Coordinates of C-alpha atoms (C1' of nucleotides) in Angstrom, one line a residue:
Chain A
M1 CA -71.9 14.4 13.5
N2 CA -68.4 15.4 14.4
N3 CA -69.6 18.7 15.8
K4 CA -68.8 17.5 19.2
N5 CA -65.3 16.4 18.0
K6 CA -64.7 19.9 16.7
E7 CA -66.1 21.6 19.8
L8 CA -64.0 19.5 22.1
A9 CA -60.8 20.0 20.0
Q10 CA -61.4 23.8 20.2
I11 CA -62.0 23.7 23.9
F12 CA -58.8 21.8 24.6
Y13 CA -56.8 24.1 22.4
K14 CA -58.2 27.0 24.4
I15 CA -57.4 25.4 27.7
A16 CA -53.9 24.9 26.5
D17 CA -53.5 28.6 25.5
A18 CA -55.2 29.7 28.7
L19 CA -52.9 27.6 30.9
E20 CA -49.8 28.6 29.0
F21 CA -50.8 32.2 29.5
K22 CA -51.2 31.7 33.2
G23 CA -47.8 30.1 33.4
E24 CA -48.9 26.5 34.0
Q25 CA -46.1 24.0 33.6
V26 CA -45.3 23.3 30.0
F27 CA -45.9 19.6 29.8
R28 CA -49.5 20.0 31.0
V29 CA -50.1 22.6 28.4
L30 CA -48.6 20.3 25.7
A31 CA -50.8 17.4 26.9
Y32 CA -53.9 19.5 26.3
R33 CA -52.7 20.6 22.9
K34 CA -51.9 17.0 22.0
A35 CA -55.4 15.8 23.1
A36 CA -56.9 18.6 21.0
R37 CA -55.0 17.5 18.0
V38 CA -55.9 13.9 18.2
I39 CA -59.5 14.7 18.7
E40 CA -59.4 17.1 15.7
E41 CA -58.0 14.3 13.5
L42 CA -60.5 11.7 14.7
T43 CA -62.9 10.3 12.1
D44 CA -64.9 8.4 14.7
D45 CA -67.7 10.2 16.5
I46 CA -66.4 11.1 20.0
E47 CA -69.8 10.6 21.6
E48 CA -69.8 7.0 20.3
L49 CA -66.2 6.5 21.6
N50 CA -67.3 7.8 24.9
R51 CA -70.3 5.6 25.1
S52 CA -68.4 2.5 24.3
G53 CA -65.6 3.4 26.8
K54 CA -62.9 3.5 24.1
L55 CA -61.7 7.1 24.7
R56 CA -58.7 5.9 26.7
T57 CA -57.5 3.8 23.8
I58 CA -56.6 7.0 21.9
P59 CA -53.0 8.0 22.5
G60 CA -52.9 11.3 24.2
I61 CA -56.2 10.8 26.0
G62 CA -55.8 9.6 29.6
E63 CA -57.9 9.4 32.6
G64 CA -58.1 13.2 33.2
I65 CA -59.1 14.2 29.7
A66 CA -61.4 11.3 29.2
K67 CA -63.4 12.4 32.3
K68 CA -63.5 16.0 31.1
I69 CA -64.8 14.8 27.7
D70 CA -67.5 12.8 29.4
E71 CA -68.4 15.7 31.6
Y72 CA -68.8 18.0 28.6
L73 CA -70.8 15.5 26.6
K74 CA -73.2 14.8 29.4
T75 CA -73.6 18.3 30.9
G76 CA -72.6 20.6 28.0
R77 CA -70.0 22.2 30.4
M78 CA -66.5 21.5 31.5
K79 CA -65.3 22.9 34.8
K80 CA -61.7 22.8 33.9
Y81 CA -62.4 25.0 30.8
E82 CA -64.4 27.5 32.8
E83 CA -61.7 27.6 35.4
A84 CA -58.9 28.0 32.9
M85 CA -60.7 30.8 31.1
R86 CA -61.5 32.7 34.4
G87 CA -60.0 36.1 34.5
I88 CA -59.0 36.0 30.9
P89 CA -60.7 38.6 28.7
E90 CA -62.5 37.3 25.6
E91 CA -60.2 38.5 22.9
L92 CA -56.9 38.2 24.7
L93 CA -55.8 34.7 23.8
E94 CA -56.4 35.4 20.1
L95 CA -53.4 37.8 20.4
L96 CA -51.1 34.7 20.8
N97 CA -51.4 34.3 17.0
I98 CA -49.2 37.4 16.7
Q99 CA -45.6 36.5 15.8
N100 CA -43.0 37.4 18.4
L101 CA -45.6 37.8 21.0
G102 CA -45.8 34.8 23.2
P103 CA -47.6 33.9 26.4
K104 CA -45.0 35.4 28.7
T105 CA -45.0 38.8 27.1
L106 CA -48.7 38.9 26.7
A107 CA -49.2 38.0 30.4
L108 CA -46.8 40.8 31.3
A109 CA -48.6 43.3 29.2
H110 CA -52.0 42.2 30.6
K111 CA -50.9 42.3 34.2
E112 CA -48.8 45.5 34.1
L113 CA -50.7 47.5 31.5
G114 CA -54.1 46.0 31.4
V115 CA -53.9 44.9 27.8
K116 CA -57.2 43.1 26.9
N117 CA -57.3 43.2 23.1
L118 CA -55.5 44.2 19.9
A119 CA -56.4 47.9 20.3
D120 CA -55.0 48.0 23.8
L121 CA -51.8 46.3 22.6
K122 CA -51.4 48.8 19.8
R123 CA -51.9 51.6 22.3
V124 CA -49.2 50.5 24.7
I125 CA -46.8 50.0 21.8
E126 CA -47.4 53.6 20.5
N127 CA -47.3 55.3 23.9
G128 CA -44.0 53.5 24.8
S129 CA -45.2 51.8 27.9
L130 CA -44.7 48.3 26.7
A131 CA -41.0 49.0 25.9
K132 CA -40.4 50.1 29.5
L133 CA -41.5 46.8 31.1
F134 CA -38.9 44.4 32.6
R135 CA -36.8 42.7 29.9
M136 CA -38.6 44.6 27.2
G137 CA -37.1 47.2 24.9
E138 CA -37.4 49.1 21.7
K139 CA -36.4 46.3 19.4
K140 CA -38.7 43.7 21.0
V141 CA -41.6 46.0 20.6
E142 CA -40.6 46.8 17.1
N143 CA -40.7 43.0 16.3
I144 CA -44.1 42.7 17.9
K145 CA -45.3 45.6 15.8
K146 CA -44.1 43.7 12.7
G147 CA -45.9 40.7 14.0
I148 CA -49.1 42.6 14.2
A149 CA -48.8 43.9 10.7
L150 CA -48.4 40.3 9.4
Y151 CA -51.2 39.1 11.6
E152 CA -53.6 41.8 10.2
Q153 CA -52.9 41.1 6.5
A154 CA -52.1 37.5 6.4
Q155 CA -54.5 35.5 8.5
R156 CA -54.4 32.5 6.3
R157 CA -52.3 29.5 5.4
I158 CA -50.9 29.4 1.9
P159 CA -52.6 27.1 -0.6
I160 CA -50.3 24.3 -1.7
D161 CA -50.2 25.3 -5.4
I162 CA -49.0 28.8 -4.6
A163 CA -46.5 27.6 -2.0
T164 CA -45.1 25.2 -4.5
K165 CA -44.7 28.0 -7.1
I166 CA -42.9 30.3 -4.6
A167 CA -40.6 27.5 -3.4
D168 CA -39.7 26.6 -7.0
M169 CA -38.8 30.2 -7.6
V170 CA -36.7 30.5 -4.4
V171 CA -34.9 27.2 -5.1
S172 CA -34.0 28.2 -8.7
Y173 CA -32.7 31.6 -7.4
L174 CA -30.6 30.0 -4.6
K175 CA -29.1 27.4 -6.9
N176 CA -26.8 30.1 -8.1
A177 CA -25.7 31.0 -4.5
P178 CA -21.9 30.8 -3.9
G179 CA -20.8 27.4 -2.5
L180 CA -24.3 25.8 -2.5
K181 CA -24.0 22.0 -2.4
N182 CA -27.6 20.8 -2.1
I183 CA -31.1 22.3 -1.7
S184 CA -34.6 21.1 -1.0
P185 CA -37.9 22.5 0.1
S186 CA -38.8 21.0 3.5
G187 CA -41.5 21.6 6.1
S188 CA -45.2 21.0 5.4
L189 CA -44.6 21.7 1.7
R190 CA -42.4 18.6 1.4
R191 CA -45.0 16.6 3.4
M192 CA -47.6 17.8 0.8
K193 CA -49.9 19.2 3.4
E194 CA -53.1 20.8 1.9
T195 CA -52.0 24.3 3.1
I196 CA -48.6 25.6 4.1
G197 CA -47.7 28.0 6.9
D198 CA -44.2 29.2 6.0
I199 CA -42.1 28.1 3.1
D200 CA -39.0 26.3 4.4
I201 CA -35.9 25.7 2.3
L202 CA -32.9 23.7 3.4
V203 CA -29.5 24.3 1.9
A204 CA -26.2 22.4 2.3
A205 CA -23.2 24.6 2.1
K206 CA -20.1 25.6 4.1
N207 CA -20.4 29.4 4.2
G208 CA -23.8 29.9 5.8
A209 CA -23.5 33.7 6.3
K210 CA -22.8 34.3 2.6
I211 CA -25.8 32.1 1.6
V212 CA -28.1 34.0 3.9
E213 CA -26.8 37.3 2.6
Y214 CA -27.5 36.2 -1.0
F215 CA -30.9 35.0 0.1
T216 CA -31.9 38.3 1.7
K217 CA -31.1 40.0 -1.7
M218 CA -33.5 37.8 -3.6
P219 CA -35.9 39.8 -5.9
G220 CA -39.2 40.3 -4.1
V221 CA -37.8 40.4 -0.6
I222 CA -39.5 43.3 1.2
Q223 CA -38.4 42.6 4.8
V224 CA -35.7 40.6 6.5
L225 CA -37.0 39.0 9.7
A226 CA -33.8 37.2 10.7
A227 CA -30.3 36.8 9.2
G228 CA -27.8 34.7 11.1
D229 CA -25.0 32.3 10.1
T230 CA -27.2 29.3 9.7
K231 CA -30.7 30.7 9.3
G232 CA -32.5 33.4 7.5
S233 CA -36.1 34.5 7.3
V234 CA -37.7 37.0 4.9
I235 CA -41.0 38.3 3.7
V236 CA -41.4 38.0 0.0
K237 CA -43.9 39.9 -2.0
T238 CA -45.4 38.6 -5.3
E239 CA -48.1 40.5 -7.0
D240 CA -50.4 41.5 -4.1
E241 CA -49.5 38.8 -1.6
T242 CA -46.7 38.4 0.9
F243 CA -45.2 35.2 2.1
Q244 CA -42.6 34.2 4.7
V245 CA -39.7 32.2 3.4
D246 CA -37.2 30.6 5.8
I247 CA -33.9 29.0 4.9
R248 CA -31.5 26.9 7.0
I249 CA -27.9 26.2 6.1
V250 CA -26.1 23.1 7.3
D251 CA -22.9 21.2 6.4
E252 CA -23.2 18.5 3.8
D253 CA -22.6 15.7 6.3
S254 CA -25.6 17.0 8.3
Y255 CA -27.9 17.4 5.3
G256 CA -29.9 14.2 5.8
S257 CA -30.6 14.8 9.5
A258 CA -31.4 18.5 8.8
L259 CA -33.7 17.5 6.0
Q260 CA -35.4 15.1 8.3
Y261 CA -35.6 17.6 11.0
F262 CA -37.0 20.5 8.9
T263 CA -39.4 18.3 7.1
G264 CA -41.2 17.5 10.4
S265 CA -43.9 17.3 11.3
K266 CA -43.1 18.4 14.8
D267 CA -45.0 15.5 16.3
H268 CA -43.2 13.1 14.1
N269 CA -39.8 14.6 15.2
V270 CA -40.7 14.5 18.9
A271 CA -41.6 10.8 18.6
L272 CA -38.4 10.1 16.6
R273 CA -36.2 11.9 19.2
T274 CA -37.9 10.0 22.0
L275 CA -37.1 6.8 20.1
A276 CA -33.5 7.8 19.7
K277 CA -33.2 8.5 23.4
E278 CA -34.6 5.1 24.2
K279 CA -31.8 3.7 22.1
G280 CA -29.1 5.7 23.9
L281 CA -28.8 8.1 20.9
K282 CA -29.4 11.8 20.5
L283 CA -31.0 13.1 17.4
S284 CA -30.8 16.7 16.3
E285 CA -30.7 18.6 12.9
Y286 CA -26.9 18.0 13.0
G287 CA -27.0 14.3 13.1
V288 CA -27.5 11.2 15.2
Y289 CA -25.0 11.1 18.1
K290 CA -23.9 8.3 20.4
G291 CA -22.2 10.3 23.2
E292 CA -19.9 12.7 21.4
K293 CA -19.6 10.5 18.3
K294 CA -21.7 11.3 15.3
V295 CA -23.1 8.0 13.9
A296 CA -25.4 9.3 11.1
G297 CA -26.6 12.4 9.3
R298 CA -25.5 12.5 5.7
S299 CA -28.8 11.1 4.3
E300 CA -32.3 10.7 5.7
E301 CA -32.1 7.0 5.0
E302 CA -29.2 6.5 7.3
V303 CA -30.9 8.5 10.0
Y304 CA -34.0 6.4 10.0
Q305 CA -31.9 3.2 9.6
I306 CA -29.8 3.8 12.7
L307 CA -33.0 4.2 14.6
G308 CA -34.1 0.8 13.4
L309 CA -36.6 2.2 10.9
K310 CA -37.3 2.0 7.2
W311 CA -37.1 5.4 5.5
I312 CA -40.5 7.0 5.9
P313 CA -42.0 9.0 3.0
P314 CA -42.4 12.7 4.0
E315 CA -46.2 12.6 3.4
L316 CA -46.6 10.0 6.2
R317 CA -44.7 12.0 8.8
E318 CA -47.5 13.1 11.0
N319 CA -47.1 10.7 13.9
R320 CA -50.2 8.8 12.9
G321 CA -48.7 5.3 13.3
E322 CA -45.9 5.6 10.6
I323 CA -43.1 5.1 13.1
E324 CA -44.6 1.9 14.4
A325 CA -45.2 0.7 10.9
A326 CA -41.6 1.5 9.9
Q327 CA -40.4 -0.4 12.9
K328 CA -42.4 -3.4 11.9
D329 CA -41.6 -2.9 8.2
T330 CA -45.3 -2.6 7.4
L331 CA -45.3 0.8 5.8
P332 CA -47.6 1.1 2.9
N333 CA -46.2 0.9 -0.6
L334 CA -47.6 4.4 -1.4
I335 CA -49.1 5.3 -4.8
D336 CA -46.4 7.0 -6.9
Y337 CA -46.6 10.3 -8.5
N338 CA -46.3 8.5 -11.9
D339 CA -49.0 5.9 -11.3
I340 CA -51.9 7.8 -12.7
K341 CA -53.3 6.7 -16.0
G342 CA -56.3 8.9 -16.4
D343 CA -58.7 11.6 -15.0
F344 CA -62.4 11.2 -14.3
Q345 CA -63.4 14.8 -13.8
I346 CA -62.8 17.3 -16.7
H347 CA -64.8 20.3 -17.8
T348 CA -64.9 21.9 -21.2
V349 CA -66.2 25.0 -22.9
N350 CA -69.5 23.2 -23.2
S351 CA -70.2 24.0 -19.6
D352 CA -67.9 26.2 -17.5
G353 CA -64.5 25.1 -18.7
S354 CA -62.3 27.2 -21.0
A355 CA -60.8 24.6 -23.3
T356 CA -62.5 22.4 -25.9
I357 CA -62.8 18.7 -25.6
E358 CA -60.1 18.3 -28.2
E359 CA -57.7 20.5 -26.4
M360 CA -58.2 18.6 -23.2
V361 CA -57.8 15.3 -25.1
K362 CA -54.5 16.4 -26.6
A363 CA -53.2 17.6 -23.2
A364 CA -54.2 14.3 -21.6
I365 CA -52.3 12.4 -24.3
E366 CA -49.3 14.6 -23.7
R367 CA -49.4 13.5 -20.0
G368 CA -49.4 9.9 -21.1
Y369 CA -53.0 9.2 -20.0
E370 CA -54.8 6.2 -21.4
Y371 CA -58.3 7.6 -20.8
I372 CA -60.2 10.7 -19.6
A373 CA -63.8 11.3 -18.7
I374 CA -65.5 14.5 -20.0
T375 CA -67.7 15.5 -17.1
D376 CA -69.5 18.8 -17.9
H377 CA -72.1 20.0 -15.5
S378 CA -75.7 19.0 -15.7
K379 CA -78.7 21.3 -16.5
S380 CA -79.5 22.6 -13.0
A381 CA -76.0 24.0 -12.6
N382 CA -77.1 27.3 -14.2
Y383 CA -74.1 29.2 -12.8
A384 CA -71.8 26.8 -14.7
N385 CA -73.8 26.7 -18.0
G386 CA -74.9 23.2 -17.3
L387 CA -75.9 20.9 -20.1
T388 CA -79.4 20.0 -21.0
V389 CA -80.1 16.4 -22.1
D390 CA -79.9 17.5 -25.7
R391 CA -76.6 19.3 -25.3
L392 CA -75.3 16.3 -23.3
L393 CA -76.2 14.0 -26.2
A394 CA -74.6 16.4 -28.7
E395 CA -71.4 16.4 -26.5
W396 CA -71.3 12.6 -26.7
D397 CA -71.7 12.7 -30.5
E398 CA -68.7 15.1 -30.5
I399 CA -66.8 12.6 -28.4
D400 CA -67.6 9.9 -30.9
R401 CA -66.2 12.0 -33.7
L402 CA -63.0 12.9 -31.8
Q403 CA -62.5 9.3 -30.7
K404 CA -62.0 8.3 -34.3
R405 CA -59.2 10.8 -34.6
Y406 CA -57.5 10.2 -31.3
K407 CA -57.1 6.5 -31.0
S408 CA -54.3 6.4 -28.4
I409 CA -56.7 7.5 -25.6
K410 CA -60.2 6.5 -24.6
I411 CA -62.5 9.4 -24.2
L412 CA -65.2 8.4 -21.7
K413 CA -68.7 9.8 -22.2
A414 CA -69.6 11.1 -18.8
T415 CA -71.3 13.8 -16.7
E416 CA -70.9 15.5 -13.4
V417 CA -74.5 15.2 -12.5
D418 CA -76.0 17.4 -9.8
I419 CA -77.5 15.9 -6.8
L420 CA -80.5 18.2 -6.5
T421 CA -81.9 19.5 -3.2
S422 CA -84.8 17.2 -3.7
G423 CA -82.3 14.3 -3.6
K424 CA -82.9 13.4 -7.2
L425 CA -80.2 13.4 -9.9
D426 CA -80.3 16.1 -12.5
F427 CA -80.6 13.7 -15.4
P428 CA -83.1 10.8 -15.8
D429 CA -81.8 7.3 -15.3
K430 CA -82.3 6.4 -18.9
I431 CA -79.8 9.0 -19.9
L432 CA -77.3 8.1 -17.1
A433 CA -77.5 4.5 -18.2
Q434 CA -76.0 5.5 -21.5
A435 CA -72.9 7.2 -20.0
D436 CA -69.6 5.4 -19.7
I437 CA -69.1 6.8 -16.2
V438 CA -71.3 9.0 -13.9
V439 CA -69.8 11.4 -11.4
A440 CA -72.4 12.7 -8.9
A441 CA -71.9 15.8 -6.8
V442 CA -73.7 18.3 -4.5
H443 CA -73.5 21.9 -5.7
Q444 CA -76.5 23.4 -4.0
G445 CA -78.4 23.1 -0.8
F446 CA -75.3 22.6 1.4
K447 CA -77.3 22.4 4.6
H448 CA -80.2 20.5 3.2
H449 CA -80.2 16.8 4.1
V450 CA -76.8 16.3 2.4
T451 CA -76.1 13.0 4.0
E452 CA -79.4 11.5 2.8
R453 CA -79.0 12.9 -0.7
L454 CA -75.4 11.5 -1.0
C455 CA -76.6 8.1 0.2
Y456 CA -79.5 8.2 -2.3
A457 CA -77.1 9.0 -5.1
I458 CA -74.8 6.2 -4.0
E459 CA -77.7 3.8 -4.3
N460 CA -78.4 4.8 -7.9
P461 CA -77.0 1.9 -10.0
H462 CA -75.7 4.3 -12.7
V463 CA -73.6 6.4 -10.4
D464 CA -70.0 5.4 -10.2
I465 CA -68.2 8.2 -8.4
I466 CA -69.2 10.7 -5.7
A467 CA -67.2 13.9 -6.3
H468 CA -65.8 16.1 -3.5
P469 CA -67.8 14.4 -0.8
S470 CA -67.3 16.9 2.0
G471 CA -67.8 20.1 -0.1
R472 CA -65.2 22.1 1.8
L473 CA -63.4 24.9 0.1
I474 CA -60.0 25.6 1.7
N475 CA -59.8 29.0 3.4
K476 CA -63.4 29.7 2.2
R477 CA -66.1 27.3 3.2
E478 CA -66.6 24.7 5.9
G479 CA -68.2 22.1 3.7
Y480 CA -71.7 20.6 3.6
E481 CA -73.6 19.7 6.7
V482 CA -72.9 16.0 6.2
D483 CA -72.2 12.9 8.2
L484 CA -69.2 11.6 6.2
E485 CA -69.0 8.4 8.3
K486 CA -72.5 7.4 7.1
V487 CA -71.6 8.3 3.5
L488 CA -68.5 6.2 3.6
E489 CA -70.4 3.3 5.1
H490 CA -72.9 3.6 2.3
A491 CA -70.2 3.8 -0.4
R492 CA -68.6 0.6 1.1
K493 CA -71.9 -1.2 1.0
Y494 CA -72.7 -0.2 -2.6
Q495 CA -69.1 -0.5 -3.7
K496 CA -69.0 3.0 -5.1
I497 CA -65.9 5.1 -5.7
L498 CA -65.2 8.2 -3.7
E499 CA -63.2 11.1 -5.2
I500 CA -60.1 12.8 -4.0
N501 CA -60.6 16.1 -5.8
A502 CA -57.1 17.4 -6.6
Y503 CA -58.1 21.0 -7.2
P504 CA -55.9 22.9 -4.8
N505 CA -58.7 24.7 -3.0
R506 CA -60.7 21.5 -2.6
L507 CA -58.5 18.5 -1.8
D508 CA -61.6 16.6 -0.9
L509 CA -61.7 13.9 0.5
N510 CA -58.8 15.1 2.6
D511 CA -56.0 12.9 3.9
I512 CA -57.7 11.7 7.0
W513 CA -60.9 10.7 5.4
A514 CA -59.0 9.1 2.5
K515 CA -57.2 6.9 5.0
R516 CA -60.4 6.0 6.7
A517 CA -62.0 5.1 3.3
K518 CA -59.0 2.9 2.5
E519 CA -59.3 1.1 5.8
M520 CA -63.0 0.4 5.1
G521 CA -62.1 -1.1 1.7
I522 CA -63.5 1.7 -0.4
K523 CA -61.9 2.5 -3.7
L524 CA -60.9 6.1 -4.6
A525 CA -60.3 8.1 -7.7
I526 CA -58.0 11.1 -7.9
N527 CA -59.5 13.7 -10.3
T528 CA -58.4 17.2 -11.1
D529 CA -61.7 18.8 -11.8
A530 CA -59.8 20.6 -14.6
H531 CA -61.5 23.6 -16.2
N532 CA -58.6 24.3 -18.5
V533 CA -55.4 22.5 -19.8
A534 CA -53.2 23.9 -17.0
D535 CA -55.5 22.5 -14.3
L536 CA -54.5 19.0 -15.3
A537 CA -51.3 19.6 -13.4
W538 CA -53.2 19.7 -10.1
M539 CA -53.0 15.9 -10.2
R540 CA -49.8 15.9 -8.1
F541 CA -51.6 17.6 -5.2
G542 CA -54.3 15.0 -5.2
I543 CA -51.7 12.3 -5.2
G544 CA -50.0 14.1 -2.3
I545 CA -53.2 13.8 -0.4
A546 CA -53.6 10.2 -1.3
R547 CA -50.1 9.5 -0.1
R548 CA -50.8 11.3 3.1
G549 CA -53.8 9.0 3.4
W550 CA -51.6 6.0 3.2
L551 CA -53.1 4.9 -0.1
E552 CA -51.4 2.4 -2.3
K553 CA -51.8 1.9 -6.1
A554 CA -54.5 -0.7 -5.7
D555 CA -56.7 1.7 -3.7
V556 CA -56.9 4.2 -6.6
I557 CA -59.0 3.3 -9.6
N558 CA -57.3 5.6 -12.1
T559 CA -54.0 3.8 -11.6
K560 CA -55.5 1.0 -13.7
N561 CA -54.6 0.8 -17.4
W562 CA -57.4 1.1 -19.9
A563 CA -57.9 -2.7 -20.2
E564 CA -58.1 -3.1 -16.5
L565 CA -60.4 -0.1 -16.1
R566 CA -62.7 -1.3 -18.8
K567 CA -63.1 -4.6 -17.1
Y568 CA -63.6 -2.9 -13.7
L569 CA -66.3 -0.6 -15.0
K570 CA -67.8 -3.4 -17.1
L571 CA -67.7 -1.2 -20.2
Chain B
dG1 C1' -51.9 15.7 31.8
dC2 C1' -49.9 11.4 29.7
dC3 C1' -47.3 7.3 29.9
dG4 C1' -44.6 2.6 31.2
dT5 C1' -40.5 -5.2 28.2
dT6 C1' -35.7 -0.9 32.5
dT7 C1' -40.5 3.3 35.8
dT8 C1' -47.6 3.8 38.6
dC9 C1' -43.4 8.3 39.7
dG10 C1' -40.6 11.1 37.3
dG11 C1' -39.7 11.8 33.2
dC12 C1' -41.6 14.4 29.0
dC13 C1' -36.9 16.7 22.0
dC14 C1' -33.6 20.0 20.8
dG15 C1' -31.4 24.0 19.1
dA16 C1' -31.1 28.9 16.7
dC17 C1' -31.9 33.6 17.0
dT18 C1' -32.9 37.9 19.2
dG19 C1' -32.8 41.2 22.6
dT20 C1' -31.9 42.2 27.0
dT21 C1' -28.8 40.9 30.0
dT22 C1' -23.9 40.5 32.6
dT23 C1' -25.6 34.7 32.1
dC24 C1' -30.4 34.3 30.4
dA25 C1' -35.4 34.5 28.9
dG26 C1' -38.7 34.4 25.4
dT27 C1' -40.1 32.9 20.9
dC28 C1' -40.1 30.0 17.1
dG29 C1' -40.0 25.8 14.5

DNA sequence: GCCGTTTTCGGCCCGACTGTTTTCAGTCG
């Protein structure tokens, strides 16, 4: 399932790029791009929506696009797509991902110089012909060249843990900048998105130019991309990797509206500005204006308030219904970053972790947890030094001994049991029956009947949690061939818990599926999958995903205190 | 191409920076 969703999203993105390249009017291009995005974020099967005639109920899909979807699903082709792509060489549109090279310049280079791919582009840069075109010049070409260098080395988004680390470093450097009044990360990092494009930092200060100058002198800066009075942009190098960091400087009395603006998302902002316009107001990063008069801007709260909205937590700002909810005062009371009382997926030296059970227990106590589950891998996980039944029972004995010494925390005897390719679990039921909690997961046979295997595991009465249900690895692996809708439906039926794996390269379930699960009444658990003491800190990223999925405290099992959890798990 | 308690047509968010220009176009977010 969902293959058609993905295909159609890709097709509409490409139509948008192609039309933009051909100089089609902007709003039509934007309409295709919006349709692509909503389809991409759909958890429903688009074929099903088409069959039941519900396509048109999706905002962004109107008569025209619905027809094109139907045409594609029925015939496997879409005339509009073929027409849009006509005359455009295969690799050309890909070049739009190069910074400083937009559709206009690319079209010009294609038309005048016959540029068809990256090699052609490099050639016309080197032989000077690109610089001679109308409205082009040495500096523009130089910027495109820099764009190509970035494009070639950094074709990836930044994982959230690394982005967080860099942002913390930049913020602590800038705090000493002359005249700085306030500072905050903004952009997708503040929204806790699973990956980050650029790192955006907002500063409140009077003397923008001085702040920018100070910023460009930060240790690690290897290239200055822009340096104006209110805005600066640099490339920072740490170890082997490079990252783009942007700062914006505004007056203190615009800090709220600027923070709102630079936090985004773009779609959220567009919707917000449209709302402002309807109310006869104008919203920009400098404030909310009624005519010439500024009526809000110092804090985000007052910006939202004057638009008739409750303040919206950054994690919700994706234009997925949060503005309507804020209008009706029905925003969720999101799970808080301090609500977590325990962790249900922890590995130790006994399998592939690097800390002992005792070290993990101590670290969990330090975090104020009331319980943790030790979930070392099962025997078939050879690569991870998986436990045999004997070693598992020995581990549980060790837990019994430790439990006597550490009374302030409950150490749950558990396992992360493999769901084998055959569909069976890696430990016999009579062993699983003795565990306090059983976490089941697929680690092999990613293309082999994964949906059925997960459903079979869900039916096992001893299984409590399904770990990383989609199996994707961010920037690395697509995920299992799995029908998540069926898996969720099964989890709902058997009242099993699904995991939000907080490990930064997993974040699985993701925000969209977590939201879907909540809407279906499924409970979730946020687990770190920690393999050492430091990994326990990943919890905040899992909570970020949960918040992006509109989850409240009651939706997440490990917000329960030990007494409540014990009752819930019938221990 | 989408959308509608002011519209089924005529709107569609707003501004900074850069580079190439003699007032603006392109790109980005």
